[in-house]
Short mmCIF file of C-alpha atoms in Angstrom, two decimals:
data_model
loop_
_atom_site.label_atom_id
_atom_site.label_comp_id
_atom_site.label_asym_id
_atom_site.label_seq_id
_atom_site.Cartn_x
_atom_site.Cartn_y
_atom_site.Cartn_z
CA MET A 12 122.15 91.46 106.61
CA GLY A 13 119.11 90.28 104.73
CA VAL A 14 119.26 88.80 101.26
CA ASP A 15 115.92 89.48 99.66
CA PRO A 16 115.74 87.69 96.31
CA LEU A 17 113.62 90.43 94.76
CA PRO A 18 116.43 92.53 93.33
CA GLY A 19 116.26 95.72 95.32
CA LEU A 20 112.49 96.02 95.11
CA VAL A 21 109.70 96.18 97.65
CA ILE A 22 106.76 94.14 96.36
CA GLY A 23 104.42 97.05 96.98
CA LEU A 24 106.19 99.00 94.25
CA ALA A 25 105.30 96.42 91.62
CA ASP A 26 102.70 98.59 89.95
CA ARG A 27 105.28 101.31 89.39
CA VAL A 28 108.44 99.63 88.17
CA VAL A 29 108.05 95.94 87.48
CA GLU A 30 105.76 95.75 84.45
CA ALA A 31 107.25 93.57 81.74
CA GLU A 32 107.14 94.21 78.02
CA GLY A 33 103.81 93.14 76.55
CA GLY A 34 102.30 92.31 79.95
CA GLY A 35 100.60 93.83 82.93
CA VAL A 36 101.51 94.51 86.53
CA GLN A 37 100.82 90.97 87.75
CA ARG A 38 102.76 89.39 84.92
CA GLY A 39 105.69 91.71 85.57
CA HIS A 40 105.58 90.90 89.26
CA ASN A 41 105.52 87.15 88.55
CA VAL A 42 108.53 87.45 86.25
CA LEU A 43 110.51 89.35 88.85
CA GLU A 44 109.45 86.93 91.58
CA ARG A 45 110.78 84.02 89.49
CA LEU A 46 114.01 85.80 88.63
CA GLY A 47 114.48 86.76 92.26
CA ALA A 48 114.05 83.16 93.44
CA GLU A 49 116.57 82.01 90.82
CA ASN A 50 118.97 84.76 91.92
CA LEU A 51 118.83 83.65 95.56
CA ALA A 52 119.28 79.99 94.60
CA GLN A 53 122.33 80.91 92.51
CA ILE A 54 123.84 82.79 95.46
CA GLU A 55 123.42 79.70 97.63
CA ARG A 56 124.97 77.48 94.94
CA THR A 57 127.95 79.83 94.64
CA LEU A 58 128.50 79.75 98.40
CA ASN A 59 128.50 75.95 98.34
CA ALA A 60 130.67 75.67 95.23
CA TYR A 61 133.41 77.92 96.62
CA GLN A 62 132.90 76.93 100.27
CA ILE A 63 132.26 80.51 101.36
CA ASP A 64 131.40 80.65 105.07
CA CYS A 65 129.29 83.78 105.53
CA ASP A 66 126.69 82.62 108.10
CA PHE A 67 124.09 82.02 105.38
CA GLU A 68 120.65 81.18 106.83
CA ARG A 69 117.39 80.71 104.89
CA THR A 70 115.26 82.00 107.75
CA GLY A 71 112.80 84.15 105.86
CA ASP A 72 111.86 87.61 107.07
CA ILE A 73 108.90 89.31 108.72
CA SER A 74 107.57 92.81 108.07
CA VAL A 75 105.93 93.82 111.34
CA ALA A 76 103.07 96.26 111.87
CA THR A 77 103.34 98.60 114.84
CA GLN A 78 100.37 100.81 113.85
CA PRO A 79 96.87 99.72 112.75
CA TRP A 80 97.16 101.38 109.34
CA GLN A 81 100.20 99.26 108.54
CA LEU A 82 98.13 96.07 108.82
CA ASP A 83 96.08 97.07 105.78
CA GLU A 84 99.24 97.57 103.73
CA LEU A 85 100.59 94.17 104.76
CA ARG A 86 97.33 92.52 103.68
CA GLU A 87 97.66 94.13 100.25
CA ILE A 88 101.26 92.95 99.91
CA ALA A 89 100.25 89.44 101.02
CA GLU A 90 97.92 89.19 98.01
CA LEU A 91 100.92 89.63 95.68
CA GLY A 92 103.36 87.36 97.47
CA GLN A 93 103.94 83.61 97.37
CA ASP A 94 104.86 81.41 100.34
CA VAL A 95 103.82 84.16 102.78
CA GLU A 96 101.82 84.05 105.99
CA LEU A 97 99.87 86.96 107.46
CA LEU A 98 100.25 86.95 111.26
CA ASP A 99 97.86 88.53 113.76
CA ALA A 100 99.18 90.10 116.96
CA ASP A 101 99.24 86.84 118.95
CA ALA A 102 100.89 84.86 116.15
CA MET A 103 103.44 87.62 115.59
CA ARG A 104 104.38 87.81 119.26
CA ALA A 105 104.64 84.02 119.36
CA GLU A 106 107.43 84.36 116.78
CA VAL A 107 109.14 87.44 118.24
CA ASP A 108 107.78 89.09 121.35
CA SER A 109 107.42 92.87 121.45
CA PRO A 110 104.59 94.89 123.00
CA THR A 111 104.70 97.12 119.92
CA TYR A 112 103.72 94.37 117.45
CA LEU A 113 100.18 94.30 116.07
CA GLY A 114 100.81 91.76 113.32
CA GLY A 115 103.25 90.81 110.59
CA LEU A 116 103.83 89.39 107.13
CA TRP A 117 106.20 86.42 107.11
CA LYS A 118 107.98 85.59 103.85
CA LYS A 119 109.09 82.10 104.78
CA ARG A 120 111.62 80.94 102.20
CA SER A 121 112.20 83.85 99.88
CA THR A 122 114.75 85.63 102.08
CA ALA A 123 118.05 84.57 103.59
CA LEU A 124 120.41 86.21 106.06
CA LEU A 125 124.19 86.38 105.87
CA HIS A 126 127.28 88.31 106.99
CA PRO A 127 128.02 90.68 104.09
CA ALA A 128 131.69 91.29 104.94
CA LYS A 129 132.35 87.54 105.08
CA LEU A 130 130.54 87.21 101.76
CA ALA A 131 132.74 89.92 100.19
CA TRP A 132 135.92 88.29 101.53
CA GLY A 133 134.80 84.89 100.29
CA LEU A 134 133.95 86.20 96.83
CA ARG A 135 137.33 87.96 96.68
CA ASP A 136 139.13 84.69 97.42
CA ALA A 137 137.00 82.82 94.88
CA CYS A 138 137.80 85.42 92.20
CA ARG A 139 141.52 85.21 92.93
CA SER A 140 141.38 81.41 92.68
CA LEU A 141 140.02 81.89 89.14
CA GLY A 142 142.82 84.25 88.13
CA VAL A 143 140.96 87.54 88.57
CA ARG A 144 143.19 90.49 89.46
CA ILE A 145 141.78 92.93 92.03
CA HIS A 146 143.26 96.43 92.30
CA GLU A 147 142.26 98.24 95.48
CA HIS A 148 143.14 101.87 96.26
CA SER A 149 143.25 102.60 92.52
CA PRO A 150 140.72 105.36 91.87
CA VAL A 151 139.55 105.56 88.27
CA ARG A 152 139.95 109.09 86.94
CA ALA A 153 138.73 108.69 83.37
CA LEU A 154 136.95 106.29 81.07
CA HIS A 155 136.94 106.67 77.30
CA VAL A 156 137.24 104.83 73.99
CA ASP A 157 140.78 104.59 72.66
CA ALA A 158 141.92 104.53 69.03
CA THR A 159 141.38 100.76 68.76
CA GLY A 160 137.75 101.00 69.87
CA ALA A 161 138.45 99.46 73.30
CA MET A 162 137.60 101.04 76.64
CA LEU A 163 140.52 102.68 78.39
CA VAL A 164 140.25 102.99 82.18
CA ARG A 165 142.75 105.46 83.62
CA THR A 166 144.02 105.48 87.21
CA PRO A 167 146.83 107.52 88.84
CA TYR A 168 149.03 104.41 88.57
CA GLY A 169 148.36 103.26 85.02
CA SER A 170 145.60 102.25 82.64
CA VAL A 171 143.55 99.15 81.93
CA ARG A 172 142.27 98.39 78.43
CA ALA A 173 139.21 96.19 77.99
CA GLU A 174 136.67 95.45 75.28
CA ARG A 175 133.84 96.28 77.70
CA ALA A 176 133.47 97.72 81.20
CA ALA A 177 130.92 97.50 84.00
CA LEU A 178 130.54 100.41 86.41
CA ALA A 179 129.51 99.67 89.99
CA THR A 180 130.25 102.87 91.88
CA ASN A 181 127.34 102.80 94.34
CA ALA A 182 127.05 106.13 96.20
CA PHE A 183 130.29 107.55 94.84
CA PRO A 184 130.27 109.85 91.79
CA THR A 185 130.01 107.87 88.60
CA LEU A 186 132.29 108.51 85.65
CA LEU A 187 129.17 109.03 83.51
CA ARG A 188 128.24 112.59 84.38
CA ARG A 189 124.89 112.43 82.63
CA ILE A 190 123.54 109.91 85.13
CA ARG A 191 124.84 111.61 88.29
CA PRO A 192 121.54 113.47 88.86
CA PHE A 193 119.74 110.12 89.18
CA VAL A 194 121.51 109.16 92.42
CA VAL A 195 122.04 110.82 95.79
CA PRO A 196 124.20 109.52 98.68
CA VAL A 197 122.52 109.05 102.07
CA TYR A 198 123.96 107.82 105.35
CA ASP A 199 122.51 104.85 107.19
CA TYR A 200 123.38 103.86 110.78
CA VAL A 201 123.47 100.66 112.83
CA LEU A 202 123.84 99.50 116.44
CA LEU A 203 124.97 96.05 117.56
CA THR A 204 124.26 94.57 120.98
CA GLU A 205 126.42 92.29 123.06
CA PRO A 206 125.56 88.57 122.65
CA LEU A 207 122.25 87.79 124.33
CA THR A 208 122.22 85.31 127.17
CA GLN A 209 119.92 82.31 126.91
CA SER A 210 117.43 83.95 129.29
CA GLN A 211 117.48 87.22 127.35
CA LEU A 212 116.95 85.40 124.09
CA ALA A 213 114.12 83.36 125.62
CA SER A 214 112.38 86.57 126.71
CA VAL A 215 112.20 87.62 123.05
CA GLY A 216 111.54 84.23 121.47
CA TRP A 217 112.86 84.52 117.92
CA GLN A 218 113.54 80.80 117.70
CA ARG A 219 113.31 80.77 113.90
CA ARG A 220 115.77 83.68 113.58
CA GLN A 221 113.87 85.56 110.87
CA GLY A 222 115.04 88.93 109.63
CA LEU A 223 112.71 91.71 110.81
CA SER A 224 111.71 95.19 109.71
CA ASP A 225 108.83 97.40 110.71
CA SER A 226 106.39 98.87 108.21
CA ALA A 227 106.64 102.60 108.83
CA ASN A 228 107.87 105.03 106.19
CA GLN A 229 110.95 105.53 108.36
CA PHE A 230 111.61 101.93 109.27
CA HIS A 231 114.02 99.83 111.31
CA TYR A 232 115.65 96.62 110.09
CA TYR A 233 117.09 94.08 112.51
CA ARG A 234 118.30 90.52 112.83
CA LEU A 235 120.14 88.05 115.04
CA THR A 236 123.79 87.43 114.21
CA SER A 237 125.41 84.01 114.39
CA ASP A 238 126.51 84.69 117.98
CA ASN A 239 123.04 85.97 118.99
CA ARG A 240 123.70 89.69 118.95
CA ILE A 241 120.92 91.93 117.65
CA LEU A 242 121.89 94.16 114.74
CA TRP A 243 119.52 97.15 114.79
CA GLY A 244 119.59 99.85 112.12
CA GLY A 245 117.67 102.11 109.81
CA TYR A 246 115.09 104.83 110.52
CA ASP A 247 117.25 107.84 109.71
CA ALA A 248 118.50 108.21 106.14
CA VAL A 249 120.57 111.38 106.22
CA TYR A 250 121.35 113.42 103.12
CA HIS A 251 124.00 116.14 103.32
CA TYR A 252 123.98 119.30 101.24
CA ARG A 253 125.64 119.04 97.82
CA SER A 254 125.78 115.24 98.14
CA LYS A 255 128.66 115.41 100.60
CA ILE A 256 130.51 112.16 101.34
CA SER A 257 133.09 112.06 104.13
CA PRO A 258 134.38 109.60 106.76
CA SER A 259 133.44 112.21 109.36
CA LEU A 260 129.77 111.57 108.59
CA GLU A 261 129.94 107.88 109.50
CA ALA A 262 129.33 108.62 113.19
CA ARG A 263 126.12 110.51 114.04
CA TYR A 264 125.47 110.40 117.77
CA GLU A 265 122.02 111.92 117.48
CA THR A 266 120.96 108.96 115.34
CA PHE A 267 122.71 106.41 117.57
CA GLU A 268 120.83 107.74 120.60
CA LYS A 269 117.55 107.68 118.66
CA LEU A 270 118.12 104.11 117.54
CA SER A 271 118.90 103.11 121.11
CA ARG A 272 115.61 104.58 122.38
CA HIS A 273 113.66 102.85 119.63
CA PHE A 274 115.36 99.53 120.42
CA PHE A 275 114.35 99.60 124.08
CA ASP A 276 110.82 100.74 123.16
CA THR A 277 110.58 97.63 120.98
CA PHE A 278 112.22 95.23 123.45
CA PRO A 279 111.73 96.60 126.97
CA GLN A 280 112.55 93.14 128.36
CA LEU A 281 116.14 93.70 127.15
CA GLY A 282 116.63 96.86 129.19
CA ASP A 283 119.93 95.61 130.63
CA VAL A 284 121.51 94.80 127.25
CA ARG A 285 124.49 96.89 126.18
CA PHE A 286 125.50 98.03 122.70
CA THR A 287 129.08 97.11 121.86
CA HIS A 288 129.37 98.46 118.30
CA ARG A 289 127.94 101.32 116.26
CA TRP A 290 128.70 102.49 112.76
CA GLY A 291 127.37 104.26 109.70
CA GLY A 292 127.95 104.22 105.99
CA VAL A 293 126.90 105.84 102.75
CA ILE A 294 124.47 104.18 100.34
CA ASP A 295 123.11 105.28 96.99
CA THR A 296 119.42 105.88 96.41
CA SER A 297 117.34 106.72 93.40
CA SER A 298 113.96 108.42 93.27
CA ARG A 299 112.18 105.07 92.86
CA PHE A 300 114.01 103.27 95.73
CA CYS A 301 115.54 100.51 93.62
CA ALA A 302 118.33 100.03 91.13
CA PHE A 303 118.31 101.29 87.57
CA TYR A 304 120.48 100.22 84.66
CA GLY A 305 121.81 101.37 81.34
CA THR A 306 124.65 101.49 78.84
CA ALA A 307 127.01 104.11 77.45
CA HIS A 308 129.73 104.42 74.82
CA ARG A 309 127.65 102.54 72.23
CA GLY A 310 127.05 99.57 74.48
CA ARG A 311 130.69 99.11 75.56
CA VAL A 312 129.90 100.24 79.14
CA ALA A 313 127.08 99.10 81.41
CA TYR A 314 126.10 100.47 84.80
CA ALA A 315 123.82 99.67 87.75
CA LEU A 316 123.06 102.28 90.39
CA GLY A 317 120.49 103.31 93.00
CA PHE A 318 120.29 100.15 95.14
CA THR A 319 119.01 102.11 98.19
CA GLY A 320 120.66 99.78 100.69
CA LEU A 321 119.22 96.60 99.14
CA GLY A 322 122.52 95.43 97.80
CA VAL A 323 123.40 91.92 98.96
CA ALA A 324 121.27 89.98 96.48
CA ALA A 325 120.41 92.93 94.26
CA THR A 326 124.03 93.55 93.27
CA ARG A 327 124.34 89.98 92.03
CA PHE A 328 121.19 90.50 90.00
CA GLY A 329 122.57 93.82 88.82
CA ALA A 330 125.80 92.15 87.68
CA ASP A 331 123.79 89.70 85.59
CA VAL A 332 121.81 92.58 84.09
CA MET A 333 125.02 94.40 83.17
CA LEU A 334 126.45 91.26 81.56
CA ASP A 335 123.21 90.84 79.60
CA LEU A 336 123.36 94.44 78.43
CA LEU A 337 127.01 94.16 77.43
CA SER A 338 126.31 90.98 75.45
CA GLY A 339 123.58 92.75 73.49
CA THR A 340 121.34 89.67 73.70
CA PRO A 341 117.80 90.27 75.07
CA THR A 342 116.94 88.24 78.17
CA ALA A 343 114.10 88.01 80.69
CA ARG A 344 116.08 90.39 82.88
CA THR A 345 116.58 93.06 80.22
CA GLY A 346 112.89 92.81 79.33
CA LEU A 347 111.85 94.10 82.75
CA ARG A 348 110.56 97.65 82.80
CA MET A 349 112.73 98.34 85.86
CA VAL A 350 115.77 97.63 83.65
CA HIS A 351 114.94 99.70 80.61
CA ALA A 352 113.10 102.60 82.34
CA LYS A 353 114.95 105.29 84.26
CA PRO A 354 113.79 106.92 87.49
CA LEU A 355 113.27 110.67 87.51
CA PRO A 356 116.43 112.67 88.29
CA PHE A 357 116.88 114.67 91.45
CA PRO A 358 116.86 118.46 90.96
CA PRO A 359 120.04 120.54 91.38
CA GLU A 360 120.93 122.24 94.65
CA PRO A 361 119.53 123.94 96.63
CA LEU A 362 116.23 122.43 95.43
CA ARG A 363 117.60 118.92 95.98
CA TYR A 364 118.40 119.47 99.66
CA THR A 365 115.17 121.37 100.30
CA GLY A 366 113.05 118.75 98.56
CA ILE A 367 114.67 115.83 100.42
CA ALA A 368 114.31 117.62 103.78
CA LEU A 369 110.65 118.40 103.09
CA THR A 370 110.00 114.82 102.02
CA THR A 371 111.68 113.36 105.11
CA TRP A 372 109.62 115.67 107.34
CA SER A 373 106.44 114.70 105.51
CA LEU A 374 107.14 110.97 105.84
CA ARG A 375 107.77 111.35 109.57
CA ARG A 376 104.50 113.28 109.85
CA ALA A 377 102.64 110.55 107.93
CA ASP A 378 103.94 107.91 110.34
CA ARG A 379 102.46 109.92 113.19
CA ASN A 380 99.19 110.53 111.37
CA ARG A 381 97.98 106.99 110.62
CA GLY A 382 99.90 106.87 107.36
CA ARG A 383 98.05 109.78 105.79
CA ARG A 384 100.19 111.39 103.14
CA ASN A 385 100.13 115.15 102.78
CA LEU A 386 99.85 117.09 99.54
CA TRP A 387 103.60 117.07 99.00
CA LEU A 388 103.86 113.27 99.27
CA ARG A 389 100.83 112.76 97.06
CA ALA A 390 102.43 114.97 94.43
CA LEU A 391 105.64 112.93 94.63
CA ASP A 392 103.64 109.72 94.31
CA ALA A 393 101.96 111.03 91.19
CA ALA A 394 105.35 111.94 89.71
CA GLY A 395 106.99 108.64 90.67
CA LEU A 396 109.34 110.37 93.13
CA GLY A 397 109.96 109.92 96.83
CA PHE A 398 112.53 109.52 99.54
CA THR A 399 112.63 107.21 102.57
CA SER A 400 114.97 105.13 104.67
#
């Protein structure tokens, strides 16, 4: 997966959520850009310090344009970015060859790729080496302040008492009921090919192994693994009525077939490649597409939610934000508007399901209509709301 140092934030959203205290949009963006670069560097240092082998590669990533209207958006983003290169069709296809590519925006050093499961296993082992106790399969049922003023975390098997607590529940219902309306769970799906042969890989190019994503509202993300498979996912982000979460929703054959068609449209030269793995999982999203933060119980509890799938680097940043908030000491991170401002909550059902379905339909329609956003999407933009994969 990709590790974008900007903590869960697309640069194009800078004018909405990044503005820093006492400064403007550009200043806020520059602060976040610096913090993001530091965050990525700290991840790399941690991997080296604890010898975590997770296939870490500083390859950069490319946002590709497959429609003319997307080129204009990439040009606008390029004006905000640093260490980026705008690619025309020939230059883009010289990097990765697809007949669908009209151009791209290459962020050369600000993104890395890694294997997230290997990262999680490595971090687990590092924590244990430092004396951290990890309790899996211990669902927390309640969180409250006890008579001593400490936080009491109750599970079916016992309780844990701590001076402070950090909540990182992702898509699953948080113990703080008042913030549940700010997050909805959506399902994302992925295909994985067999390892490419040398001739298959040569037909695509991809010698620099960048992470890739296209620039549509409903977009695909994809990358080469360490053994030269192509991981291909995205496009559909499926919300189920009443925020349903279930293992039965992790396989959606309609989406797998759709992703397969899109893959071969993008790389027709790989028509004989087989998919060996497919899976899906639930992610949390907020109405502004990036994480939000806060505290509860008079500052004894901090939370970070709404990562919208951008969790590899963003969760490390979010952990630092929570530690800052729990310490009570202002920092550059806590001064960001994206930290101290909340997104708008999602409405209750059935308005939630209807609104998300209408938004998804409208985004698909915009992709087919040169990016033109209908009245519904323009109203959501004005309100700071939206929904996309």
